[in-house]
Amino acid sequence: MLVDDDPKIRSMLTKYFEAEGFRVSAAENGVQLRQNALNAIDLILLDIGLPGEDGLTLARDIRTVSQTARLGDVIVGTNLEADDAVDVIRPARNDNDVSKAYHQNGALLVPSFAVERTQELLADFNALMDAGELLRCPIIIDSPLASRATEIFKRHARSLSNGNLLMNALRSRTVRFTESAEQSKAVDLISGFHIVIAASGMCEAGRIRHRLKNWLWRDEGTVLLVGFQAQGTLGRILQDGARTVKIQGEEIVVRAAIRSIEAHSGHADATELVDWVAARKPIRSGLFLVHGEPVAIDGLKDRLSAAIPAATMITPSLDSGYRLTKTGAVEVLRAAPPPRLSAEQVGHRDWHNDYQSVVLDLEEKLRQAADQKGRAVILRKVRRALQEEAS
């Protein structure tokens, strides 16, 4: 059963799953879903952004009904992004990932943006604890910016969808906020299982790097990545299965479990972006597309071409410049210096990444060697390979 308010997405997913041999029914919202013979359904695919009743709330309600509680999975997916990749669909109920992370002396680290995503995670984690689906444990918000943002969310909770869930979490005795550096450092001294939500979302900066440095090398730790991880970021490196990483100049062996869910995206989906642009027509001077990886930007351009002329869209590259005029944007051509990276290299691994991977692999081999003689043999082989390449 597919539940999505967008007819194009319902049609696309129906064709995809029917081609895979599934029998598919579709509904526009939760009302239509409940009108179906739920006992004949094996799997429900829900859009998280259903109008009126969001997918997470609907999924939780379905779990309380005896005839649907038997379902092995209720999947809540986001609207598909610009490249229409069906494989972005992920289980949005994160209680399974959190339950797997539980260890008596462990920690669940959640890198998160300070505004909106942190508050959603806090509300969801506490709701799972209230429902008995997750053991009650401390939840630490280790971000001064997130603390200040949460105060604003608190003041406007009545205007928010599911604002009551956030207020319930803020009233919980197990939810704590850190402010000073000393309070943040003290988080590493907590005994027993606990959850830490800290910025930044891609692990590039902020207090999460200190928490990662303290937990990545431990089997008892789990890192839960809850949003998109861009190429080249520490979050993406961990997501791609790196065995070792460097944080603050120190090499850290990755023994912690690395898990990912994509149900907490705080960004507009492709259909929302197209609608937003279309509502602002006519766009006479130009539209810059600057946020996203090349495949996603190209897909968004294709979608937007139905709303605005393709010539109006501009995709600048690294170090390019434009002069904005009344008639449009004019690229500023500069003879020197050349761009730091070509357009094809931006956002992708280069020889620097490969070099660091080789260095880390070599260090790992040397560490595993039985003795000094074994390490000397490894280094001799590397030196011989370099000499052969030079000749």
XYZ file of N, CA and C in Angstrom, residues 203-204 209 212-213 216 233-234 237-238 242-254 355-356 359-360 363 367:
87
model
N 29.201 16.523 11.057
C 30.394 16.250 11.876
C 31.606 17.080 11.480
N 31.379 18.202 10.833
C 32.493 19.020 10.367
C 33.010 19.970 11.440
N 32.365 16.622 17.439
C 33.699 16.084 17.149
C 34.398 15.634 18.431
N 32.707 12.348 19.313
C 33.171 11.286 18.410
C 34.574 10.829 18.796
N 35.415 11.778 19.116
C 36.788 11.450 19.506
C 36.805 10.543 20.737
N 34.271 6.925 19.154
C 34.422 6.160 17.917
C 35.254 4.903 18.102
N 32.844 15.315 3.838
C 32.629 15.603 5.249
C 32.956 14.373 6.093
N 33.235 14.618 7.373
C 33.526 13.509 8.276
C 32.324 12.575 8.368
N 32.411 10.318 5.369
C 33.522 9.364 5.492
C 33.134 8.228 6.424
N 32.488 8.547 7.550
C 32.023 7.508 8.472
C 30.927 6.671 7.828
N 34.623 4.103 6.710
C 36.042 4.279 7.015
C 36.426 3.513 8.276
N 37.581 2.872 8.235
C 38.052 2.120 9.394
C 38.796 3.013 10.378
N 39.375 4.096 9.870
C 40.058 5.064 10.719
C 39.762 6.470 10.208
N 39.712 7.434 11.104
C 39.516 8.832 10.738
C 40.450 9.691 11.572
N 40.649 10.917 11.123
C 41.457 11.859 11.893
C 40.571 12.977 12.413
N 40.653 13.212 13.724
C 39.910 14.280 14.372
C 40.877 15.101 15.197
N 40.935 16.393 14.905
C 41.842 17.300 15.607
C 43.287 16.785 15.547
N 43.660 16.252 14.381
C 45.017 15.786 14.162
C 45.330 14.422 14.737
N 44.374 13.805 15.407
C 44.608 12.502 16.040
C 43.890 11.409 15.264
N 44.589 10.334 14.997
C 43.994 9.212 14.275
C 43.145 8.378 15.218
N 41.887 8.118 14.816
C 40.929 7.374 15.629
C 40.494 6.127 14.872
N 40.646 4.973 15.482
C 40.148 3.728 14.901
C 38.634 3.676 15.112
N 37.895 3.339 14.075
C 36.430 3.306 14.154
C 35.971 1.904 14.532
N 45.510 9.717 -1.057
C 46.783 9.712 -0.330
C 46.547 9.435 1.162
N 45.565 10.113 1.747
C 45.277 9.894 3.161
C 44.812 8.467 3.419
N 47.904 6.301 3.445
C 48.657 6.511 4.683
C 47.998 5.783 5.855
N 46.659 5.907 5.956
C 45.947 5.244 7.046
C 46.040 3.724 6.923
N 49.549 2.711 8.004
C 49.681 2.760 9.463
C 49.000 1.563 10.117
N 50.793 -1.293 12.358
C 50.340 -1.546 13.720
C 50.048 -3.030 13.925
